[in-house]
């Protein structure tokens, strides 16, 4: 019993099990890099999606500790990449908005390293799971994928909603602006026309002919 | 005696679980740079953030394990841009909040460098881990506290997950309502604007013609 707990302590100290999902804003002409220390043989997944901004695209690049590029895509809206760490070290992935001159982008990414941590301390036992337990495990996996789909749906909906709100404000400003321009143009037309005819009384005969 | 060992090991295990950001994702931040992260969450959702900072040591050419006196200022804003948390933490920190309104919450971090000299060319490495909703639950701790069997713990986890899905669905309904209202408002605005524009156009046209007619009649040109 004591041995189990000590084993777990050691395992937790060196466990490389982690999942990070973050949403951040990438200003124009900016690049943001994230790093993670991964041990060899761990299966990792990187998923990203651009939520708002411009044409909803971003450059993404994933490098291994030797600097070798594992994944490189330019102007991608959404992608998912799975790889197995071929060596120990710091893996780096960067999102770049350097091709854009004035649009900020909001980027969401989900970096999953390894499997989920075991739920219960003595999970690493050799006996098989009972039917109930394996049913629970499969329900858990299914719910995880439901939550994942929900997240992606929420991001797409946020994209649509931000476009709709943008459109709404633009319509308001444009209507006021156009009404103003219309009035200014019609009044200045009349004034200009009047100015052609009003100044010189001697030219009235010329105009008449 | 064995009981004591078990209890102290549990404590140690929980301590390591609490300090886990040493394995989390990290990024570099400049001296006065403010890094913000957005969390779009339903209401009554708990968020726990943990970070660890490391300062670049120019002499050693590597990152120091930890630096006392180096702090990070954490600011959290709710969807209405109201500040719900604004606190200074040490070089290792843990912040937590529960959302009361659904929407986009913004978590901003920036360092308050007291050691300006050391920052020459300065880089600060920040390990960050933000957990939301059911991921904030510490299952081994819950099992120990409520004395649950493995099957009961699994059932508890499934219940928490389903609750999170329900909350998200509810939030989805609220967002869809907002989206629909925005679209209907745009529709109304476009409709009224077209009518108003046609009206203004006709009125200014009539005014122009009448004004010019009276002007030319006055000038005896017509």
XYZ file of C-alpha atoms in Angstrom:
431
model
C 0.000 0.000 0.000
C 2.791 2.342 0.991
C 4.741 1.234 -2.054
C 1.797 2.157 -4.308
C 1.680 5.657 -2.925
C 5.412 6.175 -3.216
C 5.265 4.893 -6.769
C 2.497 7.349 -7.540
C 4.503 10.219 -6.039
C 7.440 9.360 -8.230
C 5.154 8.972 -11.224
C 3.569 12.358 -10.642
C 6.951 14.008 -10.362
C 7.982 12.747 -13.741
C 4.656 12.316 -15.490
C 4.492 13.949 -18.871
C 0.756 13.770 -19.142
C -0.792 17.059 -19.974
C -3.362 18.786 -22.136
C -3.314 22.513 -22.687
C -5.951 24.456 -24.507
C -5.648 28.190 -24.785
C -7.222 31.011 -26.782
C -5.065 34.057 -27.338
C -4.919 37.132 -29.503
C -2.246 37.372 -32.150
C -1.615 40.984 -33.215
C -0.694 41.816 -36.803
C 2.880 41.063 -37.842
C 3.343 39.022 -34.689
C 4.468 35.515 -33.981
C 3.739 33.554 -30.830
C 5.602 30.396 -29.887
C 4.869 27.768 -27.270
C 7.244 25.128 -25.986
C 6.727 21.779 -24.345
C 9.138 19.206 -22.975
C 8.123 15.782 -24.221
C 9.658 12.356 -23.682
C 10.247 9.880 -26.458
C 7.376 7.704 -27.622
C 4.572 9.952 -26.382
C 1.701 10.392 -28.784
C 0.789 14.074 -29.089
C -1.931 15.973 -30.909
C -1.980 19.624 -31.882
C -5.290 21.142 -32.978
C -5.832 24.780 -33.786
C -8.603 27.005 -35.097
C -8.725 30.687 -35.939
C -11.716 32.257 -34.198
C -11.858 35.867 -35.399
C -9.920 38.193 -37.647
C -9.410 38.944 -41.320
C -9.650 35.884 -43.538
C -9.503 33.558 -40.517
C -6.117 32.122 -41.395
C -2.815 31.739 -39.635
C 0.577 30.124 -40.302
C 1.475 27.229 -38.040
C 4.804 25.478 -37.620
C 5.809 22.589 -35.346
C 9.475 21.741 -34.737
C 11.168 18.952 -32.863
C 14.153 19.502 -30.494
C 16.608 19.246 -33.412
C 14.850 22.039 -35.285
C 13.435 19.688 -37.870
C 10.029 20.839 -39.050
C 7.355 18.225 -38.376
C 4.401 20.275 -39.532
C 4.232 23.479 -41.519
C 1.116 25.031 -43.011
C 0.547 28.526 -44.307
C -2.756 30.381 -44.036
C -4.760 27.565 -42.560
C -8.077 28.099 -40.834
C -8.334 24.852 -38.895
C -6.195 21.745 -38.652
C -5.332 18.802 -36.464
C -1.935 17.075 -36.405
C -0.954 13.915 -34.519
C 2.635 12.798 -34.077
C 4.723 10.556 -31.869
C 7.725 12.143 -30.225
C 10.785 10.628 -31.849
C 13.180 11.953 -29.236
C 13.354 13.567 -25.812
C 13.441 17.323 -25.632
C 11.657 20.582 -26.143
C 9.163 20.699 -28.961
C 8.169 24.094 -30.243
C 5.099 25.245 -32.144
C 4.527 28.747 -33.457
C 1.610 30.676 -34.845
C 2.433 33.520 -37.157
C 0.348 36.445 -38.360
C 3.266 38.132 -40.095
C 1.561 38.144 -43.482
C -1.211 40.370 -42.218
C -0.811 44.142 -42.032
C -3.633 45.249 -39.825
C -5.866 42.422 -38.673
C -5.570 40.863 -35.240
C -6.393 37.211 -35.097
C -7.762 35.216 -32.203
C -6.342 31.696 -32.265
C -7.465 28.672 -30.264
C -5.189 25.661 -29.881
C -5.368 22.373 -28.013
C -2.123 20.517 -27.401
C -2.588 17.057 -25.993
C 0.477 15.188 -24.740
C 0.079 11.528 -23.895
C -3.096 10.007 -22.535
C -5.208 11.336 -19.715
C -3.857 10.729 -16.230
C -5.274 7.614 -14.551
C -8.304 8.284 -12.443
C -7.604 6.098 -9.503
C -4.222 5.407 -7.918
C -3.993 1.669 -8.529
C -5.048 1.926 -12.152
C -1.885 0.267 -13.402
C -2.905 -3.159 -12.141
C -2.609 -6.198 -14.365
C -6.146 -7.575 -13.959
C -8.642 -6.704 -16.669
C -11.422 -4.208 -16.087
C -14.894 -5.478 -15.301
C -17.680 -4.919 -17.802
C -19.033 -2.007 -15.791
C -15.639 -0.368 -15.654
C -14.957 -0.770 -19.347
C -18.444 0.583 -20.100
C -17.588 3.607 -17.973
C -14.310 4.047 -19.811
C -16.013 4.002 -23.209
C -18.693 6.450 -22.030
C -15.919 8.705 -20.755
C -14.147 8.627 -24.113
C -17.393 9.336 -25.968
C -18.167 12.286 -23.698
C -14.675 13.646 -24.223
C -15.253 13.671 -27.934
C -18.665 15.341 -27.413
C -16.976 18.097 -25.408
C -14.362 18.470 -28.129
C -17.004 18.835 -30.836
C -18.881 21.311 -28.669
C -15.753 23.420 -28.388
C -15.252 23.513 -32.122
C -18.895 24.328 -32.674
C -18.688 27.158 -30.149
C -15.660 28.589 -31.958
C -17.390 28.492 -35.336
C -20.462 30.088 -33.862
C -18.286 32.807 -32.288
C -16.853 33.465 -35.735
C -20.324 33.851 -37.280
C -21.549 35.979 -34.424
C -18.632 38.385 -34.575
C -19.220 38.835 -38.313
C -22.920 39.522 -37.680
C -22.165 42.092 -34.973
C -19.606 43.763 -37.227
C -22.179 43.930 -40.004
C -24.748 45.449 -37.674
C -22.453 48.297 -36.590
C -21.273 48.906 -40.123
C -24.858 49.193 -41.407
C -25.654 51.740 -38.678
C -22.605 53.903 -39.379
C -22.992 53.638 -43.097
C -26.656 54.709 -43.085
C -25.896 57.806 -41.036
C -22.828 58.543 -43.145
C -24.664 58.190 -46.411
C -27.573 60.387 -45.318
C -25.084 63.067 -44.382
C -23.173 62.769 -47.647
C -26.410 62.918 -49.617
C -27.498 66.158 -47.979
C -24.070 67.757 -48.290
C -23.757 66.842 -51.967
C -27.230 68.080 -52.925
C -26.828 71.395 -51.093
C -23.341 72.012 -52.517
C -24.588 71.187 -56.020
C -27.221 73.878 -55.726
C -24.796 76.407 -54.271
C -22.241 75.704 -56.996
C -24.818 76.126 -59.695
C -25.950 79.381 -58.147
C -22.385 80.638 -58.050
C -22.061 80.123 -61.829
C -24.947 82.497 -62.409
C -24.882 85.023 -59.600
C -21.523 86.949 -59.576
C -21.225 88.897 -62.803
C -24.330 90.815 -63.891
C -22.580 91.807 -67.122
C -22.334 88.193 -68.197
C -26.086 87.611 -68.149
C -26.379 88.416 -71.858
C -23.560 85.940 -72.600
C -25.337 83.249 -70.650
C -28.602 84.106 -72.394
C -27.060 83.570 -75.825
C 2.306 3.545 11.687
C 1.311 2.447 8.189
C -1.685 4.770 8.387
C 0.627 7.726 9.086
C 2.807 6.789 6.130
C -0.269 6.517 3.893
C -1.571 9.903 5.019
C 1.768 11.620 4.544
C 2.179 10.016 1.132
C -1.271 11.177 0.128
C -0.304 14.658 1.224
C 2.914 14.472 -0.740
C 1.088 13.165 -3.791
C -1.443 15.973 -3.613
C 1.375 18.490 -3.216
C 3.034 17.231 -6.388
C -0.285 17.302 -8.214
C -0.722 20.914 -7.091
C 2.732 21.888 -8.273
C 2.380 20.152 -11.662
C 2.931 23.232 -13.928
C 6.586 22.242 -14.119
C 5.518 19.959 -16.948
C 3.055 22.332 -18.581
C 3.321 24.364 -21.726
C 5.562 27.418 -21.554
C 6.188 30.575 -23.532
C 8.434 33.608 -23.349
C 7.298 37.031 -22.296
C 9.069 40.363 -22.517
C 9.684 42.766 -19.684
C 6.578 44.947 -19.804
C 4.638 42.722 -22.133
C 1.110 41.776 -21.196
C -0.121 38.395 -22.318
C -3.828 37.807 -22.428
C -5.793 34.612 -22.830
C -9.469 34.337 -23.552
C -11.742 31.776 -21.956
C -15.273 31.605 -23.280
C -17.191 29.808 -20.572
C -20.771 29.322 -19.350
C -21.776 30.720 -15.964
C -21.012 29.037 -12.612
C -17.897 27.448 -14.097
C -14.732 27.215 -12.082
C -11.397 28.079 -13.639
C -8.056 27.296 -12.014
C -4.863 28.754 -13.438
C -1.373 27.863 -12.349
C 1.850 29.415 -13.521
C 5.544 29.217 -12.795
C 8.119 31.759 -13.906
C 11.788 31.395 -14.692
C 14.163 34.230 -15.285
C 16.901 34.197 -17.918
C 20.318 34.343 -16.356
C 22.780 36.104 -18.657
C 25.880 34.780 -16.931
C 24.822 31.157 -16.832
C 23.201 31.384 -20.264
C 20.179 29.467 -19.091
C 17.007 29.871 -17.114
C 17.209 29.980 -13.340
C 14.993 27.446 -11.577
C 13.092 30.101 -9.634
C 13.608 33.681 -8.579
C 12.146 35.113 -5.404
C 11.055 38.726 -5.670
C 9.826 38.218 -9.197
C 6.087 38.631 -9.357
C 3.334 38.439 -11.885
C 0.254 40.567 -11.905
C -2.860 38.648 -12.815
C -5.932 40.508 -14.021
C -9.184 38.803 -14.936
C -12.034 40.586 -16.672
C -15.563 39.314 -17.139
C -17.577 39.625 -20.401
C -18.755 43.113 -19.389
C -15.112 44.257 -19.082
C -15.447 44.463 -15.310
C -12.381 43.386 -13.368
C -13.147 40.386 -11.168
C -9.614 39.645 -10.034
C -6.596 41.897 -10.005
C -3.808 40.614 -7.817
C -0.105 40.362 -7.521
C 1.311 36.875 -7.106
C 4.837 35.608 -6.540
C 7.013 33.853 -9.064
C 4.844 30.708 -8.700
C 1.171 31.309 -8.405
C -2.227 29.798 -8.504
C -5.367 31.789 -9.193
C -8.946 30.643 -9.294
C -12.279 32.206 -10.115
C -15.854 31.198 -10.821
C -17.760 32.868 -13.608
C -21.076 34.526 -12.782
C -22.000 35.641 -16.273
C -21.540 33.491 -19.354
C -19.199 34.804 -22.007
C -15.641 35.704 -22.853
C -13.444 36.133 -19.838
C -10.000 37.557 -20.307
C -7.042 36.446 -18.210
C -4.064 38.793 -18.458
C -0.595 38.306 -17.039
C 2.249 40.746 -16.895
C 5.358 40.830 -14.810
C 6.213 43.523 -12.325
C 9.930 43.346 -12.694
C 11.644 44.599 -9.571
C 15.020 43.467 -10.855
C 15.291 45.741 -13.855
C 19.042 45.314 -14.170
C 18.767 41.570 -14.645
C 16.281 42.090 -17.414
C 18.779 43.578 -19.835
C 17.892 41.696 -22.982
C 15.351 40.130 -20.708
C 13.367 37.052 -21.275
C 11.009 35.519 -18.835
C 9.803 31.983 -19.228
C 6.244 31.398 -18.028
C 4.822 27.908 -17.567
C 1.059 28.127 -17.677
C -1.767 25.714 -17.109
C -5.413 26.774 -17.149
C -8.063 24.197 -16.341
C -11.751 24.857 -16.835
C -14.934 23.244 -15.543
C -14.749 19.538 -14.828
C -10.983 19.466 -15.429
C -10.587 21.425 -12.188
C -11.794 18.455 -10.163
C -9.084 16.522 -8.445
C -10.430 12.983 -8.553
C -7.954 11.240 -6.257
C -8.736 13.885 -3.651
C -12.498 13.446 -4.088
C -12.117 9.672 -3.806
C -10.133 10.023 -0.609
C -12.521 12.563 0.899
C -15.810 10.799 0.097
C -14.355 7.295 0.326
C -15.563 6.203 -3.090
C -14.875 2.901 -4.769
C -13.395 2.897 -8.242
C -16.750 2.409 -9.938
C -18.328 5.195 -7.881
C -15.481 7.516 -8.800
C -15.901 6.747 -12.485
C -19.634 7.430 -12.183
C -18.834 10.746 -10.466
C -16.501 11.696 -13.281
C -19.148 10.878 -15.882
C -21.710 12.936 -13.980
C -19.335 15.914 -13.911
C -18.686 15.608 -17.611
C -22.373 15.432 -18.447
C -23.027 18.468 -16.260
C -20.396 20.398 -18.159
C -21.985 19.395 -21.469
C -25.375 20.559 -20.202
C -23.991 23.922 -19.122
C -22.311 24.388 -22.474
C -25.566 23.548 -24.295
C -27.423 26.070 -22.200
C -24.801 28.688 -23.012
C -25.131 27.745 -26.662
C -28.849 28.516 -26.546
C -28.134 31.923 -24.999
C -25.554 32.736 -27.676
C -27.805 31.655 -30.483
C -30.479 33.983 -29.109
C -28.006 36.874 -29.140
C -26.970 36.029 -32.677
C -30.564 35.936 -33.809
C -31.293 39.318 -32.197
C -28.256 40.853 -33.885
C -29.344 39.503 -37.273
C -32.892 40.747 -36.818
C -31.628 44.170 -35.782
C -29.454 44.319 -38.921
C -32.440 43.299 -41.009
C -34.575 46.073 -39.489
C -31.850 48.658 -39.938
C -31.341 47.782 -43.596
C -35.096 47.961 -44.214
C -35.580 51.357 -42.552
C -32.459 52.753 -44.101
C -33.563 51.860 -47.646
C -36.922 53.544 -47.086
C -35.301 56.606 -45.488
C -32.705 56.906 -48.230
C -35.312 56.802 -50.984
C -37.323 59.427 -49.115
C -34.326 61.747 -48.602
C -33.348 61.343 -52.248
C -36.800 62.287 -53.498
C -37.094 65.236 -51.098
C -33.688 66.667 -51.975
C -34.439 66.218 -55.693
C -37.698 68.145 -55.372
C -36.061 70.843 -53.257
C -33.219 71.233 -55.745
C -35.549 71.652 -58.705
C -37.840 74.111 -56.903
C -34.939 76.180 -55.583
C -33.247 76.390 -58.965
C -36.514 77.221 -60.686
C -37.185 80.107 -58.286
C -33.535 81.215 -58.633
C -33.639 81.328 -62.402
C -37.035 83.056 -62.388
C -35.530 85.703 -60.089
C -32.609 86.091 -62.469
C -35.022 86.443 -65.356
C -33.363 83.622 -67.235
C -36.451 81.442 -67.463
